[in-house]
C-alpha positions as CSV (number, residue, x, y, z in Angstrom):
1,M,0.9,0.3,0.1
2,P,1.9,3.2,-1.3
3,G,2.0,5.6,1.6
4,I,0.5,8.8,1.9
5,T,2.7,12.0,0.5
6,R,3.6,15.3,1.2
7,E,1.2,16.8,-1.4
8,E,-1.5,14.8,0.1
9,V,-1.2,16.3,3.8
10,A,-0.4,19.7,2.8
11,H,-4.1,19.9,0.4
12,L,-5.5,17.9,4.2
13,A,-4.4,21.0,6.2
14,R,-5.3,23.3,3.5
15,L,-8.7,22.0,3.9
16,A,-8.4,22.4,7.2
17,R,-7.1,25.7,7.1
18,L,-3.9,24.3,8.9
19,E,-0.4,26.0,7.8
20,L,1.7,23.7,7.9
21,Q,6.0,24.1,7.3
22,A,8.2,22.1,5.4
23,E,8.8,20.3,7.8
24,E,6.3,20.2,9.5
25,L,4.6,17.8,6.3
26,D,6.3,15.2,6.2
27,H,6.3,15.0,10.2
28,F,2.7,14.6,9.7
29,A,3.2,12.3,5.7
30,G,5.4,9.4,8.4
31,Q,3.1,9.3,11.4
32,L,-1.1,9.9,9.1
33,D,0.6,6.6,7.1
34,D,1.7,4.3,10.5
35,I,-2.3,5.5,11.0
36,I,-3.7,4.6,7.3
37,G,-1.1,0.9,8.5
38,A,-2.9,0.7,11.9
39,V,-6.2,0.6,11.2
40,A,-5.8,-1.7,7.9
41,R,-4.2,-4.2,10.3
42,V,-8.2,-3.3,12.6
43,S,-9.9,-4.4,9.1
44,E,-7.3,-7.0,8.8
45,V,-8.5,-8.9,12.5
46,A,-11.9,-8.4,11.8
47,D,-13.5,-11.7,11.0
48,Q,-17.1,-13.0,9.6
49,D,-18.2,-14.8,13.1
50,V,-17.1,-12.1,14.9
51,P,-19.9,-9.3,15.8
52,P,-19.6,-6.5,16.0
53,T,-19.9,-3.8,19.7
54,S,-20.1,-1.3,20.8
55,H,-18.2,-2.0,24.2
56,P,-16.3,-5.5,25.7
57,L,-18.4,-6.5,28.3
58,P,-22.6,-7.0,28.2
59,L,-23.5,-3.9,29.9
60,T,-26.3,-4.5,32.9
61,N,-29.3,-1.4,34.1
62,V,-27.9,-0.7,37.4
63,M,-31.0,1.8,38.5
64,R,-33.2,-0.3,40.5
65,A,-36.7,-1.7,40.5
66,D,-39.2,2.2,41.3
67,E,-41.3,1.0,44.4
68,V,-43.6,3.2,46.5
69,R,-43.3,4.4,50.0
70,P,-44.0,6.9,51.8
71,S,-43.5,10.1,52.0
72,L,-44.1,13.1,52.8
73,T,-47.7,14.6,51.8
74,P,-47.8,17.9,49.8
75,E,-48.2,20.0,53.1
76,Q,-45.4,18.5,54.8
77,A,-43.1,19.0,52.3
78,L,-43.8,22.8,51.3
79,S,-44.7,23.4,55.6
80,G,-41.0,25.1,55.5
81,A,-41.8,27.0,52.3
82,P,-41.6,31.1,53.0
83,A,-43.1,31.1,49.7
84,Q,-45.9,28.7,48.3
85,E,-48.4,28.2,45.2
86,Q,-50.4,25.2,43.5
87,Q,-48.3,22.9,46.1
88,R,-44.9,23.9,44.7
89,F,-42.0,26.3,46.1
90,K,-43.0,29.4,44.9
91,V,-39.4,31.7,44.0
92,P,-38.3,35.2,42.7
93,Q,-38.6,35.2,38.9
94,I,-35.0,35.4,36.6
95,L,-35.9,34.2,33.5
96,G,-38.3,36.7,31.7
97,E,-41.5,35.6,30.6
98,D,-41.4,33.9,26.7
């Protein structure tokens, strides 16, 4: 597989609006060639027997099931509030009305 050229790196740099020096073009060409080679090696390993996955280990939900438990009534919850309206805490408005 032919390596990535300085001209291709310069073209990519122009597309990304990056200004690169001549020595940077050579440096990045080598790095990009290594990256492309690594991706090609991974592609070779992937086989038909291996299903695509999003995570290497199975995930399980760690949330507990919802269950109704005794709690405060609205009156008890609002009993210490300085202001309330329609069974809610009333607070000063901070955003304008839309």
